[in-house]
PDB file of C-alpha atoms in Angstrom:
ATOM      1  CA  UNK A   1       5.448  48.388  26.884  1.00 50.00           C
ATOM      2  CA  UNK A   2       4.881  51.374  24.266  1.00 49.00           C
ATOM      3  CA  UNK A   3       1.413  51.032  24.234  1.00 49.00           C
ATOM      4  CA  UNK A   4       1.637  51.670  28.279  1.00 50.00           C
ATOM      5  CA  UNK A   5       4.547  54.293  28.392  1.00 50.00           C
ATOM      6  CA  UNK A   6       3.921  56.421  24.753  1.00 53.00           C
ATOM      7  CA  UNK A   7       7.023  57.762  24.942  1.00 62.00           C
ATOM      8  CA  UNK A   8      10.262  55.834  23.745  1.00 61.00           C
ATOM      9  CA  UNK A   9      12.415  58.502  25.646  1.00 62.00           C
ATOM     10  CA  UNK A  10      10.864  57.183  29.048  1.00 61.00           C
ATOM     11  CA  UNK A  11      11.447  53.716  28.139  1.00 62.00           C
ATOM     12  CA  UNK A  12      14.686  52.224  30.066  1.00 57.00           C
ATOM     13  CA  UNK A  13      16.979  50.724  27.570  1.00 58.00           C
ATOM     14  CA  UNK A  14      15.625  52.413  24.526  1.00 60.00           C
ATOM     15  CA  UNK A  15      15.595  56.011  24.966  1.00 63.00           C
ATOM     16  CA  UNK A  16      19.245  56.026  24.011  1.00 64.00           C
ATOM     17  CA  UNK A  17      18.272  54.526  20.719  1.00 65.00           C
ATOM     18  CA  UNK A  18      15.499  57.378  20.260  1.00 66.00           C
ATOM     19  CA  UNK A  19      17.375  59.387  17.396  1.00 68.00           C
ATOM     20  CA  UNK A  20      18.724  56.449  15.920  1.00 67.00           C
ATOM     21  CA  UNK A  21      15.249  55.138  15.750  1.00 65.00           C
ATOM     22  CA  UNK A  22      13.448  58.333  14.589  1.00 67.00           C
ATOM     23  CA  UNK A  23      16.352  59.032  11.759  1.00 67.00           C
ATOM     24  CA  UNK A  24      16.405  55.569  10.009  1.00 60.00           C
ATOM     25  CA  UNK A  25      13.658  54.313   7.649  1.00 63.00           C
ATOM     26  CA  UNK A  26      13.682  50.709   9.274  1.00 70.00           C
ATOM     27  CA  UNK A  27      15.285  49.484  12.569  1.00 73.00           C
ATOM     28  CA  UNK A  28      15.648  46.485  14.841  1.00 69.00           C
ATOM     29  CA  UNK A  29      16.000  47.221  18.384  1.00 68.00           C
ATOM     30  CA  UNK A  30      16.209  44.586  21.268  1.00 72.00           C
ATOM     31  CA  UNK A  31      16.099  45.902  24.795  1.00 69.00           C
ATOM     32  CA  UNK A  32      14.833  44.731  28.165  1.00 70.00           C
ATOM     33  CA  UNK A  33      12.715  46.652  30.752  1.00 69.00           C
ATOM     34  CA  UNK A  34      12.106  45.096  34.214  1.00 69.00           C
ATOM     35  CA  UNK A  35      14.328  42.262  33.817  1.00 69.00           C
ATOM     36  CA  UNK A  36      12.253  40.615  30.253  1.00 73.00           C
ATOM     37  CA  UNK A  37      13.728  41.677  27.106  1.00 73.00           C
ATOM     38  CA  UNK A  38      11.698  43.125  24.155  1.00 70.00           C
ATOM     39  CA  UNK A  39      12.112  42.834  20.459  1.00 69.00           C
ATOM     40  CA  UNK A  40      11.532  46.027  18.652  1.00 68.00           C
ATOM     41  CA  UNK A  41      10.793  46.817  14.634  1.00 72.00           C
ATOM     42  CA  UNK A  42      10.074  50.172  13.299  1.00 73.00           C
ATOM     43  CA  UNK A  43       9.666  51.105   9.731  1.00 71.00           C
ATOM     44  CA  UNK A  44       9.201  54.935   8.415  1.00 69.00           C
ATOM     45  CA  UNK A  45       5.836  55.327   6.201  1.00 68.00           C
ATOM     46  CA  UNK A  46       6.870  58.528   4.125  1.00 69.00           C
ATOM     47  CA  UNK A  47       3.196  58.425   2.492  1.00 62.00           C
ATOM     48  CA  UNK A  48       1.846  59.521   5.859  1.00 63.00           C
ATOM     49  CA  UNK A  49       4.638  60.918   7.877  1.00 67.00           C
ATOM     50  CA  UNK A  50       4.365  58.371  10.205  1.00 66.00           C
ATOM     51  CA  UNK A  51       6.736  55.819  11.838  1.00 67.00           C
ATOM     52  CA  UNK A  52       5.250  51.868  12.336  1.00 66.00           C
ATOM     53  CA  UNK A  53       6.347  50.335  15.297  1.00 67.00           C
ATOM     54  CA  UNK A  54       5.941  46.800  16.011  1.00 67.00           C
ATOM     55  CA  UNK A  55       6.676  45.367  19.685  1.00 66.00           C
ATOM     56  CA  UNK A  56       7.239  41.598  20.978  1.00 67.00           C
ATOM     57  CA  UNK A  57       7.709  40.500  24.391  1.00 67.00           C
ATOM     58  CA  UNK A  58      10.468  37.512  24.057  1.00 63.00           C
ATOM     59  CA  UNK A  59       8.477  35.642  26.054  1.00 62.00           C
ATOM     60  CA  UNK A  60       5.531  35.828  23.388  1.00 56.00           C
ATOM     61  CA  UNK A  61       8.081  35.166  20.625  1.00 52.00           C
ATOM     62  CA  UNK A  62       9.496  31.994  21.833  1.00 57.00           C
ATOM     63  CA  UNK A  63       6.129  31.053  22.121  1.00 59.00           C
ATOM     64  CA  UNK A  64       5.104  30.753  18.660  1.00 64.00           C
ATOM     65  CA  UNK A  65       8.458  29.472  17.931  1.00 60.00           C
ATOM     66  CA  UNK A  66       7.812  26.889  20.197  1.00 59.00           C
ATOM     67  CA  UNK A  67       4.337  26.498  18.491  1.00 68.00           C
ATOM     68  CA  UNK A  68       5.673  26.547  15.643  1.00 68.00           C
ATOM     69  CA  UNK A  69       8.145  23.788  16.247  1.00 64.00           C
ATOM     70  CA  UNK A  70       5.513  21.474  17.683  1.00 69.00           C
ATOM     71  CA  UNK A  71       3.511  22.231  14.153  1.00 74.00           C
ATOM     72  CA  UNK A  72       6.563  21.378  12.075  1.00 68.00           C
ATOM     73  CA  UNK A  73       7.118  17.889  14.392  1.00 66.00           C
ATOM     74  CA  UNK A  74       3.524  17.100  14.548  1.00 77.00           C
ATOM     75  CA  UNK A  75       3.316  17.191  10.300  1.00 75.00           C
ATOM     76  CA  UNK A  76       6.964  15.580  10.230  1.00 69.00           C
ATOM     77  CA  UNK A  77       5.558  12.677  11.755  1.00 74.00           C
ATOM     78  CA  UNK A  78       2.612  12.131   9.700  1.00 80.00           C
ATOM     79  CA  UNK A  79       4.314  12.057   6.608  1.00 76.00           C
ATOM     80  CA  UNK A  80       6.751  10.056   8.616  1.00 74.00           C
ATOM     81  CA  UNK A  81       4.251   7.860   8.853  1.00 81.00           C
ATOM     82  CA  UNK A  82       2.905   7.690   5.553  1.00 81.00           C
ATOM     83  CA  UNK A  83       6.436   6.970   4.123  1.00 75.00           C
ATOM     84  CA  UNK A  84       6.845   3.637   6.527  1.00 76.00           C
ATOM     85  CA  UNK A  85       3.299   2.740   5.201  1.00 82.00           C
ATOM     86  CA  UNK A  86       3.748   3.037   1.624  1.00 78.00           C
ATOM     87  CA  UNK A  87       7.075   1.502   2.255  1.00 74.00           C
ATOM     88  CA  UNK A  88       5.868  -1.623   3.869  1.00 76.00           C
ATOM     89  CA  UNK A  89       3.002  -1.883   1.169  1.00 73.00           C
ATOM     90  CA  UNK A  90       5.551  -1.753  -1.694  1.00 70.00           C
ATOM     91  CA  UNK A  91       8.447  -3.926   0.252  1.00 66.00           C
ATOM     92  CA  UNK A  92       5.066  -6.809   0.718  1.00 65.00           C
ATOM     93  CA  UNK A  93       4.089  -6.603  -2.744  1.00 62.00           C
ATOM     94  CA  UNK A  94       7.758  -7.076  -3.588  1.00 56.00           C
ATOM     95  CA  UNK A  95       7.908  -9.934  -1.289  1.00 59.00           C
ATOM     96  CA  UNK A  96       4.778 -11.446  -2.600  1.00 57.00           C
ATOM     97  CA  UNK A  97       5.748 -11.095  -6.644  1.00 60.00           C
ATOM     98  CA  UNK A  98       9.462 -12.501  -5.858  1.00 52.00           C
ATOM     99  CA  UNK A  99       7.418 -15.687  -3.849  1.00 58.00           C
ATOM    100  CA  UNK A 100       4.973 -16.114  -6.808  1.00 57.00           C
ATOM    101  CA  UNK A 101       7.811 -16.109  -9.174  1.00 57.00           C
ATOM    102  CA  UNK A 102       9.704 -18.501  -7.659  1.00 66.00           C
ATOM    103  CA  UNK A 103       7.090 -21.117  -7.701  1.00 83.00           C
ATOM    104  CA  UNK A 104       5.500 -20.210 -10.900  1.00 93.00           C
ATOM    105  CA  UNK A 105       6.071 -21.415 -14.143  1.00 93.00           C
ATOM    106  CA  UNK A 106       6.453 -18.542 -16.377  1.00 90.00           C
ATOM    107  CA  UNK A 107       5.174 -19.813 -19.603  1.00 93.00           C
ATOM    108  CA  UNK A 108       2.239 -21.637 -18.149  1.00 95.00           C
ATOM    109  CA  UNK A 109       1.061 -19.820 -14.785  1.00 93.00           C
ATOM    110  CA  UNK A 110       1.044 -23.254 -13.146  1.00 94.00           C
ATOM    111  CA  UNK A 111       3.116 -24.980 -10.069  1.00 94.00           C
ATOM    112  CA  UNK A 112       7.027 -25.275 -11.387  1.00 94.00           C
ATOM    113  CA  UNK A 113       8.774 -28.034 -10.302  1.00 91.00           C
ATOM    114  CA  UNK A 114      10.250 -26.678  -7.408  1.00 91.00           C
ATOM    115  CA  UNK A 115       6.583 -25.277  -5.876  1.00 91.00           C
ATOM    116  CA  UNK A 116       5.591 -28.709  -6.802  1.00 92.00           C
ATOM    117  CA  UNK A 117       7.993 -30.661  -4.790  1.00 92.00           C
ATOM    118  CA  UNK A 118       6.793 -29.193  -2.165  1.00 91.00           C
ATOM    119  CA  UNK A 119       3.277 -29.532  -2.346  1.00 92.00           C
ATOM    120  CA  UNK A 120       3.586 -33.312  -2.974  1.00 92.00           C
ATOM    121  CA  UNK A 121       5.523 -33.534   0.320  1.00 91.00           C
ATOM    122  CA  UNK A 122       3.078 -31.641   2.388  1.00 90.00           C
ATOM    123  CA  UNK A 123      -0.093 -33.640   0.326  1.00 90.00           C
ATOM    124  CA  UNK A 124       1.510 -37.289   1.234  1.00 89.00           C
ATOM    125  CA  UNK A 125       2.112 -36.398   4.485  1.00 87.00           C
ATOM    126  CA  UNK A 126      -1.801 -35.271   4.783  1.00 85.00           C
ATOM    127  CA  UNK A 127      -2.957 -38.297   3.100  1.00 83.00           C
ATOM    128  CA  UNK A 128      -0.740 -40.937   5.857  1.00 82.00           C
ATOM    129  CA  UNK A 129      -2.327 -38.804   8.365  1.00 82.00           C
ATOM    130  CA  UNK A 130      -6.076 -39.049   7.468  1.00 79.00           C
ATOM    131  CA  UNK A 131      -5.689 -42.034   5.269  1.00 79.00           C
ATOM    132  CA  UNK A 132      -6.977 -40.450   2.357  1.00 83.00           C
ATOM    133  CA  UNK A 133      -6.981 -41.812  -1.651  1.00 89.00           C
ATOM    134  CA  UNK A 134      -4.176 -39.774  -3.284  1.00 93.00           C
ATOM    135  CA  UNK A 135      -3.470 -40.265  -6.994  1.00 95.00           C
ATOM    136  CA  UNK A 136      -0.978 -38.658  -9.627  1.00 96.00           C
ATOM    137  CA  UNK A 137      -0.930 -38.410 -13.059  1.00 97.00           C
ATOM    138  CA  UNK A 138       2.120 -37.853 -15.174  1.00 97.00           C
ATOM    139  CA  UNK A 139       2.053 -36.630 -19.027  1.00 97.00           C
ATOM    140  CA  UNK A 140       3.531 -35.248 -21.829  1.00 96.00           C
ATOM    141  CA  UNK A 141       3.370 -33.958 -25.430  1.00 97.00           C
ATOM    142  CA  UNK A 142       4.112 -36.336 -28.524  1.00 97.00           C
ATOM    143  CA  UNK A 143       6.616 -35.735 -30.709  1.00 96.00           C
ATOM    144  CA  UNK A 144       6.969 -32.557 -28.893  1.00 96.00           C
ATOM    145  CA  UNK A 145      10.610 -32.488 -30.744  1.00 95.00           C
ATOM    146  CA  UNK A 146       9.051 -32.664 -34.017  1.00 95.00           C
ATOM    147  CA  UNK A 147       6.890 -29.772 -33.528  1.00 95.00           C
ATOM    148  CA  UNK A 148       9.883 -27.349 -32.732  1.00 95.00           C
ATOM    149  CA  UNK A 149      11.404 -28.348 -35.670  1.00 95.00           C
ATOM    150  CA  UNK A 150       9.015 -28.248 -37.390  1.00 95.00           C
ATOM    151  CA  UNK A 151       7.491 -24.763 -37.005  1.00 94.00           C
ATOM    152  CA  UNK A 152       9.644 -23.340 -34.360  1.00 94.00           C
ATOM    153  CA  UNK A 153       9.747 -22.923 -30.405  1.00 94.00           C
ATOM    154  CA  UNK A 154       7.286 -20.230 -30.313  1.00 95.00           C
ATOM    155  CA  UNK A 155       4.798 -22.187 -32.118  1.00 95.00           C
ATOM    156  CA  UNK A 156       6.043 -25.293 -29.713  1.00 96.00           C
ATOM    157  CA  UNK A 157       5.289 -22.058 -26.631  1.00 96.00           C
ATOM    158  CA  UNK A 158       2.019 -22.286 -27.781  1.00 97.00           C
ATOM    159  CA  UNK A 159       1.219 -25.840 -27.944  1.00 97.00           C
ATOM    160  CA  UNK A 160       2.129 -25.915 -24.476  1.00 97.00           C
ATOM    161  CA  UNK A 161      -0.113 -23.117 -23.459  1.00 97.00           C
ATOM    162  CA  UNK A 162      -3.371 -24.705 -25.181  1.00 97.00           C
ATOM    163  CA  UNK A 163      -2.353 -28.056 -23.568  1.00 97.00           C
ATOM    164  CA  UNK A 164      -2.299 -26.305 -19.929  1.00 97.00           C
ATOM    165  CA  UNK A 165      -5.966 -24.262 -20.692  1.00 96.00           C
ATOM    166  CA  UNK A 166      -7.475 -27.657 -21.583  1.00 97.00           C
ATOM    167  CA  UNK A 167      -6.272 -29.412 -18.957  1.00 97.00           C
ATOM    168  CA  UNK A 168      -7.305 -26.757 -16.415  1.00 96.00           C
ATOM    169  CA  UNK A 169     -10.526 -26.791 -17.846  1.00 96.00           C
ATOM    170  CA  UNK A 170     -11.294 -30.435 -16.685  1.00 97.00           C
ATOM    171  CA  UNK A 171      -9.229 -30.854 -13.162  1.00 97.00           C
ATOM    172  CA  UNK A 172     -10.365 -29.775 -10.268  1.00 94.00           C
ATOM    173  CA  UNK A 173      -9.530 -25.995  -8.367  1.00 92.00           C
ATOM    174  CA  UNK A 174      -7.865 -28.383  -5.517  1.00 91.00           C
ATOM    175  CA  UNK A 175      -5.422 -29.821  -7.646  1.00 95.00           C
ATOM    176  CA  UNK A 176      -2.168 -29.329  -7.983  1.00 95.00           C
ATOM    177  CA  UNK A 177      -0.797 -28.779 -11.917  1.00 96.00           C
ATOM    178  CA  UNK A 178       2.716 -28.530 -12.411  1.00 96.00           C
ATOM    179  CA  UNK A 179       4.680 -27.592 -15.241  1.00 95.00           C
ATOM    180  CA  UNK A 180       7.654 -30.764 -14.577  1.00 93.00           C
ATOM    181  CA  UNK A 181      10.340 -29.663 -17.224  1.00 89.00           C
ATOM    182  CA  UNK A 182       9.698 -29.084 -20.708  1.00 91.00           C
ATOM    183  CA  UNK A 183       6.937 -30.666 -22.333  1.00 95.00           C
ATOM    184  CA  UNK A 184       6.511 -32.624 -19.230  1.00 96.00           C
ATOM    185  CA  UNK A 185       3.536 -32.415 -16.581  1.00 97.00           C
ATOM    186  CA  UNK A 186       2.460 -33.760 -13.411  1.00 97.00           C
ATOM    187  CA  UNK A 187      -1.014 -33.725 -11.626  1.00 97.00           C
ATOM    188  CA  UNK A 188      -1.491 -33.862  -7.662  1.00 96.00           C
ATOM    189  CA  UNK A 189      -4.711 -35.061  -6.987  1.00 96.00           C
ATOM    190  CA  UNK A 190      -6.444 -35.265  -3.425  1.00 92.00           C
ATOM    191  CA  UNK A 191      -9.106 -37.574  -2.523  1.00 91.00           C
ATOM    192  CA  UNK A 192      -9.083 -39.466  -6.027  1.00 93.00           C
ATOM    193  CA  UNK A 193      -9.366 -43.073  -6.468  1.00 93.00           C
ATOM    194  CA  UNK A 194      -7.221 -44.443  -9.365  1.00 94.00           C
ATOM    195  CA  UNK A 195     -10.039 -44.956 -11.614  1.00 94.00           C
ATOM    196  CA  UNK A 196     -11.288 -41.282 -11.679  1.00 95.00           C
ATOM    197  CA  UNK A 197      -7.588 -40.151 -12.435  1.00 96.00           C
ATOM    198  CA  UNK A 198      -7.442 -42.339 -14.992  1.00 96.00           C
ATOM    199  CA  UNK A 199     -11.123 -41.244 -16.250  1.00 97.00           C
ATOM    200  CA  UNK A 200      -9.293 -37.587 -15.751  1.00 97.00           C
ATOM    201  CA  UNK A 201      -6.450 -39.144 -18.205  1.00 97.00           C
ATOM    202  CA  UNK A 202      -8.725 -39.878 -20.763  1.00 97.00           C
ATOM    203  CA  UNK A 203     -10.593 -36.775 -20.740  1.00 97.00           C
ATOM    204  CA  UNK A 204      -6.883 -34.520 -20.826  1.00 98.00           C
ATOM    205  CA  UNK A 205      -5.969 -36.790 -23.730  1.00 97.00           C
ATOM    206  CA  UNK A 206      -9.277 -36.315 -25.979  1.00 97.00           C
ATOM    207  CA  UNK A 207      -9.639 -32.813 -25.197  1.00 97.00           C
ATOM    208  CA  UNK A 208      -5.944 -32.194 -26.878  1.00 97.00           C
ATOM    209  CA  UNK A 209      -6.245 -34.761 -29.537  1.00 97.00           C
ATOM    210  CA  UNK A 210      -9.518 -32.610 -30.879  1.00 96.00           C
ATOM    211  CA  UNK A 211      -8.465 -29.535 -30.442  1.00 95.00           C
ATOM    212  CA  UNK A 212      -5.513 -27.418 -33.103  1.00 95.00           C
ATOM    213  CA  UNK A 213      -3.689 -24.086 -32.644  1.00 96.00           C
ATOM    214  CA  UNK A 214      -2.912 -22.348 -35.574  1.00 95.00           C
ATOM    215  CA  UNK A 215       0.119 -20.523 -35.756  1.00 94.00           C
ATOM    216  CA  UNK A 216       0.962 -18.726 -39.245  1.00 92.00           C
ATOM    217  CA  UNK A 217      -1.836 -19.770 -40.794  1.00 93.00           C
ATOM    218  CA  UNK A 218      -1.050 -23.358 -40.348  1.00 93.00           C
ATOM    219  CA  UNK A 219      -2.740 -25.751 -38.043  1.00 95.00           C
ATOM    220  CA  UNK A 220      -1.058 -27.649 -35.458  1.00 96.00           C
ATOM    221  CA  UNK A 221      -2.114 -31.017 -34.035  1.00 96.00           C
ATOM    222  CA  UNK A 222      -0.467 -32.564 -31.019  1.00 96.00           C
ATOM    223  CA  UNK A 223      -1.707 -35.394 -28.392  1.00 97.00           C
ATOM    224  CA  UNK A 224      -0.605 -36.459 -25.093  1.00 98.00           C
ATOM    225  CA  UNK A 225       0.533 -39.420 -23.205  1.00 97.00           C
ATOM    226  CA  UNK A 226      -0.913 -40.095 -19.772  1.00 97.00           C
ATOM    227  CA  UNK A 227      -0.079 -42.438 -16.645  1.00 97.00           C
ATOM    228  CA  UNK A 228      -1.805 -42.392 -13.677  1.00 97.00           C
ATOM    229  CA  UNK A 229      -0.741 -44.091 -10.429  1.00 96.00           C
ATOM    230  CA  UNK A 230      -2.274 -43.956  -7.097  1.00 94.00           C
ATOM    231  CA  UNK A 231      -0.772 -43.297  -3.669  1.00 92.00           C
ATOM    232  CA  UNK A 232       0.922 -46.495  -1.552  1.00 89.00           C
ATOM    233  CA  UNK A 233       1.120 -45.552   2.424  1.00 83.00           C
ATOM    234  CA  UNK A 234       4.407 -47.319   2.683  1.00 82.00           C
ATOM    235  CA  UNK A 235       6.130 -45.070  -0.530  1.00 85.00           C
ATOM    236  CA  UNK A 236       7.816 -41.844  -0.609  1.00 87.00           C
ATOM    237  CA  UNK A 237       7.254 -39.104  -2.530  1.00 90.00           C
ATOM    238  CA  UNK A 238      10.376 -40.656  -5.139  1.00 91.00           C
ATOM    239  CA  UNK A 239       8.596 -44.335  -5.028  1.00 92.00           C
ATOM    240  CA  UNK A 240       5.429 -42.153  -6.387  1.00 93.00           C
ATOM    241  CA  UNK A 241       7.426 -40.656  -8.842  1.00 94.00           C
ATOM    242  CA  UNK A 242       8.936 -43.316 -10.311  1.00 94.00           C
ATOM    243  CA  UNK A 243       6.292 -45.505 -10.544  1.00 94.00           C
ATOM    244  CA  UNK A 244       3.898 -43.006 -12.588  1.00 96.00           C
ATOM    245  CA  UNK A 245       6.523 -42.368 -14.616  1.00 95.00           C
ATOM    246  CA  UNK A 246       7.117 -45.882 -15.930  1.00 95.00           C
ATOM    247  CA  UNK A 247       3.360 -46.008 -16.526  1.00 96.00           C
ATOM    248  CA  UNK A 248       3.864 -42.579 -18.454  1.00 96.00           C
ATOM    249  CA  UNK A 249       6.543 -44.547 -20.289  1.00 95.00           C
ATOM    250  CA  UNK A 250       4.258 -47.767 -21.077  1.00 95.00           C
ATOM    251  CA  UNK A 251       1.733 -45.217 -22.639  1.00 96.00           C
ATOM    252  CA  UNK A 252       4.975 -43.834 -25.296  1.00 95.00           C
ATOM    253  CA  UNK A 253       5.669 -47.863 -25.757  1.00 95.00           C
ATOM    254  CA  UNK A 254       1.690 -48.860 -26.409  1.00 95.00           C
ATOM    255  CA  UNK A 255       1.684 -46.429 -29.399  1.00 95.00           C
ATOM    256  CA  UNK A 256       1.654 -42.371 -27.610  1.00 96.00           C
ATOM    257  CA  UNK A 257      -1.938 -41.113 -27.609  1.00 97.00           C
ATOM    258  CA  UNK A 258      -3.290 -42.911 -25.223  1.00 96.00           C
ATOM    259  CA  UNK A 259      -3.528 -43.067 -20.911  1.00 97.00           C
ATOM    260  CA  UNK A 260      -2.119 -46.060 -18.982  1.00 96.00           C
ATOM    261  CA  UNK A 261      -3.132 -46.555 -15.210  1.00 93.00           C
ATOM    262  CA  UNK A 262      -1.299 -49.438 -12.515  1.00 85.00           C
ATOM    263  CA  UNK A 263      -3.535 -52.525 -11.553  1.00 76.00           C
ATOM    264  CA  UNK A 264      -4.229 -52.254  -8.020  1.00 64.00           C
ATOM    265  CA  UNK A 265      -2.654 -55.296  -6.236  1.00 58.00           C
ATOM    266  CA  UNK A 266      -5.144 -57.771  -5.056  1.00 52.00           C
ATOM    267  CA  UNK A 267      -6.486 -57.422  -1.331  1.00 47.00           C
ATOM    268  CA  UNK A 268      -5.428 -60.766   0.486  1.00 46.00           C
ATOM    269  CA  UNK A 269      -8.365 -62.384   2.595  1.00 45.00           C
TER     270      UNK A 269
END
């Protein structure tokens, strides 16, 4: 509107403001002028005698409010955005550390017994379905007792973990290795006749009867006791259980050291 008119004393709505505006070193005027209102800033430049005046229709104004607005909304969002992302990335990698902890062993890194129990339950149900061979071995440390008190439960800790690195050494990726309470541990294994989990037995027990850890400078010896016991399609998960465990058992009885598997029962012509 100034640039058109040049004058501010012919400009409707502002030439009463004229002295106010010409004796002040900075002003804010808003007026309107055929029914659209103006927004008015004028500053005095003493340097050169002159008087700056800036002039915005509102209409312009809102405008890059409005632009503005959309700018601030449109970045709002994206970071928005990149908050639920991160967030759902940390909550899943929550959610998967909690899950791997529950089923776990912390010592070991292998199955705990809860994990376990449910592999075994999902495993015989795969084997009545296909009619596949399904054995299980069952072991433990000697004298396991005797080691604790002897040179203390961290040296016992690591006993345990040699026992578990050997053993994962010689069983298969497929199989399941749990960690059944203490110095106790089971073996799940798919597709396995009775006489290669008892050849598996044999191999477990060897490895840990030649093999030391040396804690404090001292050497520690330990060996195993192994039973192996394959899969009947009339038995539970418990009738599996408890019959590889007596075999475990028989192994302790026989003299420790050494791997006891069931005699098949003979096929009726």
């Amino acid at each position: 509107m100034l640039n058109s008119v040049g004058n501010i004393s012919q400009i409707q709505g502002l030439s009463n403001h004229e002295d106010e505006i010409l004796s002040e070193k900075s002003t804010y005027f808003t007026y309107k002028q055929n029914e659209k209102t103006f927004h008015l800033n004028t500053r005095y430049i003493p340097e050169l005698k002159l008087f700056l005046v800036v002039e915005q229709a509102e209409e312009k104004s809102m405008g890059k409010i409005f632009n503005t607005l959309l700018a601030n909304f449109a970045v709002l969002a994206v970071i928005t955005i990149i908050i639920l992302i991160l967030t759902n990335l940390t909550i899943s990698s929550f959610q998967s550390r909690l899950k791997k902890m529950a089923s776990i062993d912390r010592l070991t890194g292998i199955y705990n017994r809860h994990a376990f129990d449910i592999i075994m339950n999902q495993v015989i149900k795969g084997a009545q379905r296909k009619d596949l061979d399904l054995s299980i071995i069952s072991f433990d440390i000697d004298h396991f007792k005797k080691i604790n008190d002897e040179f203390g439960h961290l040296a016992g800790d690591l006993v345990i973990k040699n026992i578990v690195t050997l053993t994962k050494d010689i069983i298969r990726e497929s199989d399941a290795f749990c960690r059944w309470g203490g110095e106790e541990f089971l073996i799940l294994l798919k597709d396995c006749s009775i006489d290669d989990a008892f050849l598996i037995c044999e191999k477990i027990r060897e490895a840990v009867f030649n093999t030391h850890v040396i804690y404090k400078g001292e050497k520690i010896f330990s060996s195993v006791s192994l039973g192996a016991a394959h899969y009947r399609s009339d038995e539970d998960q418990i009738g599996l259980l408890s019959r590889v465990d007596k075999l475990l058992y028989l192994a302790k009885e026989n003299g420790r050291n050494r791997s006891e598997k069931e005699i098949p029962a003979p096929v009726l012509v």
